Short mmCIF file of C-alpha atoms in Angstrom, two decimals:
data_model
loop_
_atom_site.label_atom_id
_atom_site.label_comp_id
_atom_site.label_asym_id
_atom_site.label_seq_id
_atom_site.Cartn_x
_atom_site.Cartn_y
_atom_site.Cartn_z
CA MET A 13 -14.75 -23.83 188.12
CA ARG A 14 -12.28 -21.22 186.73
CA TYR A 15 -13.30 -17.72 185.53
CA ASP A 16 -10.09 -16.69 183.61
CA ASP A 17 -8.80 -17.75 180.22
CA SER A 18 -5.36 -18.88 181.36
CA PRO A 19 -4.78 -22.54 180.95
CA PRO A 20 -4.73 -24.60 184.07
CA PRO A 21 -1.37 -25.26 185.58
CA PRO A 22 0.03 -28.59 184.63
CA GLU A 23 -0.38 -31.30 187.13
CA SER A 24 1.92 -34.13 187.69
CA ALA A 25 0.91 -37.59 186.80
CA ALA A 26 1.45 -38.61 190.38
CA SER A 27 -1.06 -36.11 191.73
CA VAL A 28 -3.78 -36.62 189.15
CA SER A 29 -6.22 -39.52 189.47
CA PRO A 30 -8.11 -40.40 186.37
CA ASP A 31 -11.96 -40.02 186.61
CA PRO A 32 -13.67 -43.27 187.43
CA PRO A 33 -15.45 -44.86 184.49
CA TRP A 34 -19.22 -44.06 184.00
CA TYR A 35 -20.40 -47.49 185.03
CA ALA A 36 -18.52 -47.20 188.29
CA ARG A 37 -20.27 -43.90 189.05
CA ARG A 38 -23.72 -45.45 188.31
CA SER A 39 -22.98 -48.48 190.43
CA THR A 40 -22.18 -46.26 193.35
CA LEU A 41 -25.43 -44.35 192.87
CA ALA A 42 -27.45 -47.57 192.64
CA VAL A 43 -25.95 -48.83 195.87
CA ALA A 44 -26.83 -45.60 197.59
CA VAL A 45 -30.41 -45.66 196.35
CA ALA A 46 -30.79 -49.32 197.28
CA ALA A 47 -29.57 -48.54 200.75
CA LEU A 48 -32.06 -45.71 201.19
CA ALA A 49 -35.17 -47.43 199.66
CA PRO A 50 -36.07 -49.73 202.57
CA THR A 51 -35.77 -46.88 205.00
CA ALA A 52 -38.03 -44.65 202.88
CA LEU A 53 -40.60 -47.39 202.37
CA ALA A 54 -40.74 -48.17 206.06
CA GLY A 55 -41.24 -44.50 206.82
CA TRP A 56 -44.10 -44.25 204.30
CA VAL A 57 -45.89 -47.27 205.71
CA LEU A 58 -45.55 -45.90 209.22
CA THR A 59 -47.00 -42.59 208.05
CA GLN A 60 -50.01 -44.32 206.49
CA VAL A 61 -50.70 -46.28 209.63
CA LEU A 62 -50.44 -43.25 211.89
CA THR A 63 -52.52 -40.95 209.69
CA GLY A 64 -55.11 -43.53 208.62
CA SER A 65 -54.70 -42.58 204.95
CA GLY A 66 -55.58 -45.04 202.20
CA PRO A 67 -54.39 -45.21 198.63
CA GLY A 68 -54.19 -41.80 197.00
CA GLY A 69 -53.99 -40.08 200.38
CA GLN A 70 -57.70 -40.56 201.10
CA PRO A 71 -58.91 -42.03 204.40
CA PRO A 72 -60.35 -45.53 203.99
CA GLN A 73 -64.14 -45.61 203.61
CA PRO A 74 -66.23 -47.94 205.79
CA LYS A 75 -67.64 -50.82 203.87
CA ALA A 76 -71.37 -50.95 203.19
CA LEU A 77 -73.22 -53.43 205.36
CA PRO A 78 -74.71 -56.51 203.74
CA ALA A 79 -78.26 -56.36 202.39
CA SER A 80 -79.67 -57.90 205.56
CA HIS A 81 -78.86 -54.62 207.36
CA THR A 82 -80.66 -52.36 204.93
CA THR A 83 -83.69 -50.48 206.13
CA GLY A 84 -87.12 -49.91 204.68
CA ALA A 85 -88.33 -51.37 201.40
CA GLY A 86 -84.79 -51.74 200.09
CA ALA A 87 -84.27 -54.70 202.36
CA HIS A 88 -86.86 -56.57 200.31
CA GLY A 89 -85.67 -55.52 196.88
CA ALA A 90 -87.74 -52.39 196.30
CA GLY A 91 -84.56 -50.72 195.09
CA ASP A 92 -85.03 -47.19 196.45
CA ALA A 93 -83.77 -47.66 199.99
CA LYS A 94 -80.00 -47.46 200.25
CA ALA A 95 -77.80 -49.71 202.31
CA SER A 96 -76.78 -48.24 205.63
CA THR A 97 -73.17 -47.05 205.87
CA ALA A 98 -73.10 -47.01 209.66
CA THR A 99 -70.55 -49.38 211.12
CA PRO A 100 -71.86 -51.50 214.00
CA SER A 101 -70.42 -50.42 217.34
CA PRO A 102 -67.64 -52.73 218.52
CA ALA A 103 -69.29 -52.71 221.93
CA ALA A 104 -72.49 -54.28 220.59
CA PRO A 105 -71.68 -56.98 218.04
CA ASP A 106 -74.48 -59.18 219.32
CA SER A 107 -77.17 -56.62 218.47
CA ALA A 108 -75.93 -56.33 214.90
CA SER A 109 -75.89 -60.11 214.56
CA ALA A 110 -79.41 -60.32 215.97
CA SER A 111 -80.58 -57.68 213.50
CA ALA A 112 -79.13 -59.65 210.60
CA SER A 113 -80.75 -62.85 211.83
CA ALA A 114 -84.13 -61.17 212.29
CA SER A 115 -83.99 -59.69 208.80
CA ALA A 116 -83.00 -63.00 207.28
CA SER A 117 -85.89 -64.71 209.10
CA ALA A 118 -88.36 -62.09 207.87
CA SER A 119 -87.32 -62.53 204.26
CA ALA A 120 -87.16 -66.32 204.38
CA PRO A 121 -90.20 -68.11 202.86
CA ALA A 122 -92.68 -69.57 205.34
CA ALA A 123 -92.29 -73.25 206.02
CA PRO A 124 -95.00 -75.33 204.35
CA ALA A 125 -97.81 -76.42 206.61
CA ALA A 126 -97.44 -79.88 208.02
CA PRO A 127 -99.71 -82.40 206.30
CA ALA A 128 -102.91 -83.14 208.15
CA LYS A 129 -102.90 -86.24 210.29
CA GLY A 130 -105.79 -88.41 211.35
CA PRO A 131 -108.24 -90.92 209.93
CA LEU A 132 -109.75 -88.30 207.55
CA ALA A 133 -106.47 -86.85 206.28
CA GLY A 134 -106.80 -86.06 202.59
CA ARG A 135 -110.61 -86.03 202.71
CA THR A 136 -112.82 -82.99 202.06
CA VAL A 137 -116.16 -82.51 203.78
CA VAL A 138 -118.58 -79.70 202.98
CA ILE A 139 -120.88 -78.58 205.78
CA ASP A 140 -123.93 -76.53 204.79
CA PRO A 141 -125.44 -74.55 207.72
CA GLY A 142 -129.10 -74.27 206.75
CA HIS A 143 -130.54 -70.81 206.04
CA ASN A 144 -128.98 -67.54 207.29
CA THR A 145 -129.96 -65.26 210.15
CA GLY A 146 -130.06 -62.36 207.68
CA ASN A 147 -132.66 -63.99 205.46
CA PHE A 148 -135.45 -62.38 207.49
CA LYS A 149 -134.23 -58.95 206.35
CA HIS A 150 -133.75 -59.96 202.71
CA THR A 151 -137.01 -61.62 201.78
CA SER A 152 -137.10 -60.17 198.26
CA GLU A 153 -133.63 -61.59 197.50
CA ILE A 154 -134.35 -65.07 198.85
CA ASP A 155 -137.74 -65.24 197.12
CA ARG A 156 -136.05 -65.17 193.71
CA GLN A 157 -136.71 -68.39 191.79
CA VAL A 158 -133.82 -70.67 190.81
CA ASP A 159 -133.68 -73.78 188.65
CA ILE A 160 -133.41 -77.04 190.62
CA GLY A 161 -133.51 -79.35 187.61
CA THR A 162 -137.04 -80.70 187.91
CA ASN A 163 -138.66 -77.30 188.42
CA ARG A 164 -138.01 -73.87 189.90
CA LYS A 165 -137.96 -72.96 193.56
CA GLU A 166 -137.19 -69.99 195.79
CA CYS A 167 -133.51 -69.19 196.32
CA ASP A 168 -133.75 -69.87 200.06
CA THR A 169 -136.14 -69.51 202.99
CA THR A 170 -135.95 -67.86 206.39
CA GLY A 171 -136.02 -71.13 208.27
CA THR A 172 -138.05 -71.60 211.43
CA THR A 173 -137.68 -70.60 215.11
CA THR A 174 -138.57 -71.99 218.51
CA ASN A 175 -141.56 -70.46 220.25
CA SER A 176 -139.11 -68.30 222.23
CA GLY A 177 -137.49 -66.95 219.05
CA TYR A 178 -134.31 -69.04 218.80
CA MET A 179 -133.64 -69.13 215.06
CA GLU A 180 -133.02 -72.26 213.07
CA ALA A 181 -130.16 -70.41 211.33
CA GLU A 182 -128.49 -69.82 214.72
CA PHE A 183 -128.84 -73.48 215.61
CA THR A 184 -127.53 -74.77 212.28
CA LEU A 185 -124.47 -72.53 212.36
CA ASP A 186 -123.59 -73.53 215.92
CA VAL A 187 -123.89 -77.27 215.24
CA SER A 188 -121.97 -76.86 211.96
CA ARG A 189 -119.08 -75.10 213.67
CA ARG A 190 -118.92 -77.79 216.34
CA THR A 191 -118.93 -80.44 213.63
CA ARG A 192 -116.17 -78.65 211.75
CA ALA A 193 -113.93 -78.63 214.83
CA LEU A 194 -114.43 -82.36 215.34
CA LEU A 195 -113.80 -83.21 211.68
CA GLU A 196 -110.67 -81.06 211.51
CA SER A 197 -109.31 -82.77 214.61
CA LYS A 198 -109.51 -85.99 212.59
CA GLY A 199 -107.55 -84.49 209.70
CA ALA A 200 -110.38 -83.57 207.32
CA LYS A 201 -110.48 -80.42 205.24
CA VAL A 202 -113.82 -78.76 205.99
CA VAL A 203 -115.52 -76.27 203.67
CA PHE A 204 -118.57 -74.20 204.71
CA THR A 205 -121.18 -72.93 202.28
CA HIS A 206 -121.30 -69.83 204.50
CA ASP A 207 -120.14 -68.85 207.97
CA ALA A 208 -122.38 -65.85 208.81
CA ASP A 209 -120.03 -63.90 206.52
CA ARG A 210 -122.71 -62.70 204.13
CA PRO A 211 -125.98 -60.81 204.69
CA TRP A 212 -128.26 -63.53 203.29
CA GLY A 213 -128.24 -66.85 201.43
CA PRO A 214 -126.52 -68.41 199.62
CA CYS A 215 -129.19 -69.71 197.28
CA ILE A 216 -129.81 -73.44 197.16
CA ASP A 217 -128.19 -73.84 193.75
CA GLU A 218 -125.03 -72.10 194.97
CA ARG A 219 -124.93 -74.30 198.05
CA ALA A 220 -124.92 -77.36 195.81
CA ARG A 221 -122.29 -75.83 193.55
CA ILE A 222 -119.93 -75.20 196.48
CA GLY A 223 -119.94 -78.89 197.34
CA ASN A 224 -119.47 -79.90 193.71
CA GLU A 225 -116.56 -77.53 193.11
CA ALA A 226 -114.86 -78.63 196.33
CA LYS A 227 -115.02 -82.23 195.04
CA ALA A 228 -116.31 -83.12 198.47
CA ASP A 229 -116.16 -86.69 199.68
CA ALA A 230 -119.31 -85.98 201.69
CA VAL A 231 -121.74 -83.06 202.06
CA VAL A 232 -124.11 -82.58 205.00
CA SER A 233 -126.73 -79.84 205.22
CA VAL A 234 -127.73 -79.12 208.84
CA HIS A 235 -131.34 -78.14 209.63
CA ALA A 236 -134.11 -78.31 212.22
CA ASP A 237 -137.78 -78.83 211.41
CA GLY A 238 -140.72 -76.54 212.18
CA VAL A 239 -143.88 -78.64 212.30
CA SER A 240 -146.66 -78.68 214.87
CA ALA A 241 -146.08 -79.56 218.52
CA GLY A 242 -146.15 -83.25 219.39
CA ASN A 243 -144.11 -84.17 216.35
CA ARG A 244 -140.72 -85.11 217.66
CA GLY A 245 -137.40 -86.62 216.67
CA PHE A 246 -134.79 -86.30 213.93
CA HIS A 247 -134.75 -87.48 210.34
CA VAL A 248 -132.19 -87.62 207.52
CA ILE A 249 -133.26 -86.65 203.99
CA LEU A 250 -131.76 -88.62 201.09
CA PRO A 251 -131.78 -87.66 197.40
CA ALA A 252 -134.23 -89.37 195.09
CA THR A 253 -133.22 -90.44 191.60
CA VAL A 254 -133.68 -87.25 189.61
CA LYS A 255 -132.71 -86.47 186.04
CA GLY A 256 -133.72 -83.25 184.37
CA GLY A 257 -132.13 -79.97 183.37
CA ALA A 258 -128.98 -79.50 185.45
CA ALA A 259 -130.01 -82.25 187.87
CA ASP A 260 -128.76 -85.82 187.69
CA THR A 261 -128.50 -87.71 190.97
CA SER A 262 -128.04 -91.17 189.49
CA LYS A 263 -124.43 -91.46 190.65
CA ILE A 264 -124.96 -90.21 194.19
CA VAL A 265 -128.16 -91.95 195.28
CA GLY A 266 -126.37 -95.08 196.53
CA PRO A 267 -123.48 -93.44 198.41
CA SER A 268 -125.81 -90.77 199.79
CA ARG A 269 -128.01 -93.46 201.34
CA ASP A 270 -124.94 -95.05 202.94
CA LEU A 271 -123.92 -91.65 204.34
CA GLY A 272 -127.45 -90.97 205.63
CA GLU A 273 -127.83 -94.35 207.32
CA ARG A 274 -124.52 -93.95 209.12
CA ILE A 275 -125.39 -90.44 210.31
CA ALA A 276 -128.85 -91.54 211.49
CA GLY A 277 -127.46 -94.42 213.54
CA ASN A 278 -124.68 -92.39 215.14
CA PHE A 279 -126.93 -89.38 215.77
CA ALA A 280 -129.41 -91.54 217.70
CA ARG A 281 -126.64 -93.09 219.81
CA SER A 282 -124.90 -89.78 220.52
CA THR A 283 -127.93 -87.63 221.36
CA GLY A 284 -130.37 -90.24 222.70
CA SER A 285 -133.00 -88.83 220.32
CA ALA A 286 -135.42 -91.13 218.54
CA PRO A 287 -136.14 -91.08 214.80
CA ALA A 288 -139.03 -88.81 213.85
CA ASN A 289 -142.50 -90.05 214.86
CA TYR A 290 -144.26 -88.17 212.07
CA LEU A 291 -142.50 -89.41 208.90
CA GLY A 292 -140.02 -92.06 207.76
CA SER A 293 -141.90 -94.93 209.35
CA GLY A 294 -139.58 -94.90 212.34
CA THR A 295 -136.40 -95.33 210.25
CA GLY A 296 -135.28 -91.71 210.49
CA LEU A 297 -134.76 -91.74 206.72
CA VAL A 298 -136.80 -89.83 204.12
CA VAL A 299 -136.30 -89.64 200.34
CA ARG A 300 -137.20 -86.39 198.54
CA ASP A 301 -136.94 -85.05 194.99
CA ASP A 302 -137.95 -81.43 195.60
CA LEU A 303 -134.82 -80.06 197.30
CA GLY A 304 -132.47 -78.18 194.99
CA GLY A 305 -129.54 -78.72 197.34
CA LEU A 306 -129.84 -82.46 196.73
CA ASN A 307 -131.02 -82.45 193.12
CA LEU A 308 -128.09 -80.35 191.92
CA SER A 309 -125.41 -82.13 193.91
CA THR A 310 -122.88 -84.36 192.18
CA ARG A 311 -121.32 -85.43 195.48
CA PRO A 312 -122.76 -87.75 198.17
CA LYS A 313 -125.07 -85.48 200.15
CA VAL A 314 -127.80 -85.58 202.80
CA PHE A 315 -129.85 -83.19 204.92
CA ILE A 316 -130.37 -83.79 208.63
CA GLU A 317 -133.35 -82.31 210.47
CA CYS A 318 -132.05 -82.54 214.04
CA GLY A 319 -135.42 -82.08 215.77
CA ASN A 320 -138.64 -80.06 215.78
CA MET A 321 -138.16 -76.50 216.96
CA ARG A 322 -141.92 -76.07 217.48
CA ASP A 323 -142.17 -78.86 220.02
CA ALA A 324 -141.28 -77.78 223.55
CA LYS A 325 -139.41 -80.97 224.44
CA ASP A 326 -137.36 -81.00 221.24
CA ALA A 327 -136.78 -77.24 221.55
CA ALA A 328 -135.33 -77.74 225.03
CA GLN A 329 -132.72 -80.03 223.49
CA LEU A 330 -132.00 -77.86 220.47
CA THR A 331 -131.33 -74.80 222.66
CA SER A 332 -128.92 -76.70 224.91
CA PRO A 333 -125.20 -76.23 224.10
CA GLU A 334 -124.43 -79.62 225.63
CA TRP A 335 -127.00 -81.33 223.41
CA ARG A 336 -125.77 -79.46 220.33
CA GLN A 337 -122.29 -80.81 221.03
CA LYS A 338 -123.72 -84.33 221.12
CA ALA A 339 -125.51 -83.62 217.82
CA ALA A 340 -122.20 -82.55 216.27
CA GLU A 341 -120.55 -85.72 217.55
CA GLY A 342 -123.29 -87.88 216.02
CA ILE A 343 -122.96 -86.18 212.64
CA THR A 344 -119.18 -86.41 212.76
CA ASN A 345 -119.17 -90.09 213.68
CA GLY A 346 -121.53 -90.84 210.80
CA ILE A 347 -119.24 -89.04 208.34
CA VAL A 348 -116.18 -90.83 209.72
CA GLY A 349 -117.90 -94.19 209.32
CA PHE A 350 -118.93 -93.37 205.77
CA LEU A 351 -115.43 -92.30 204.79
CA GLY A 352 -113.86 -95.35 206.39
CA GLY A 353 -111.96 -93.35 209.00
#
């Protein structure tokens, strides 16, 4: 650049080169930029790799783990526990995988129970253990009168005992539990009216209602008698034809007799006991219309008095675990025969 006002000395045409046209200058610049771009890009990529920077110059953030790795209630959708941001250690991938599998197993719905198998599959049997060991301490409650259709009767009774104090309620619960195990092994669904899980009762009308509401295919109430010594043997009580108030046994009298006859025959064979010598005329079968548990039942139902707790010889059998197992087998076999199993 010149700083004086004198005109520039003339130059000869031979020494002066005309300026290149504008498009030539831009082409040269474009070539230069194009030549430099790959080099610059490669350098930038290398810088990102070496520095660990992500887009915008920020280091990349670790990804949140899947929901199966969340902790606390959040893993089950409570919403207030956040997902963990800790990255599993490369040295222990198996532990992370196991954690995910365990969490997935915990949240997976339980597999449905396998259908019952056996000759009584699909059948429901209600077992009614007579009385309750707590009845002795709740006499005012069990003395309350309830409607049994034909008249009114006490809610329940204490039951009897052997001369040594073995309670009828203990006996009935033990035989009932043994019977339940045998029936369930054959595929039956077994419902108890009680299982020593209440302080007294239930009342006789509730016992009948439990069988009705369960839509039981058969109901058996387990008892032992308490008459004078010398009276021995078992008997099965069948419902009489009763119609009055809430009681109507017309539909269950026939099937209940079938159930009772089958239980009586199998009970005698299993235990070796004879039918009662003091009632039933040696058949082991008695019909009654004064028992609310039978009057109010709408399902085939019988009572079995397994022996006389007040007779020393019968009591020796009733207090024997081995004999009680035979009693349970006799009752079970009778039910199986009745249900066609």
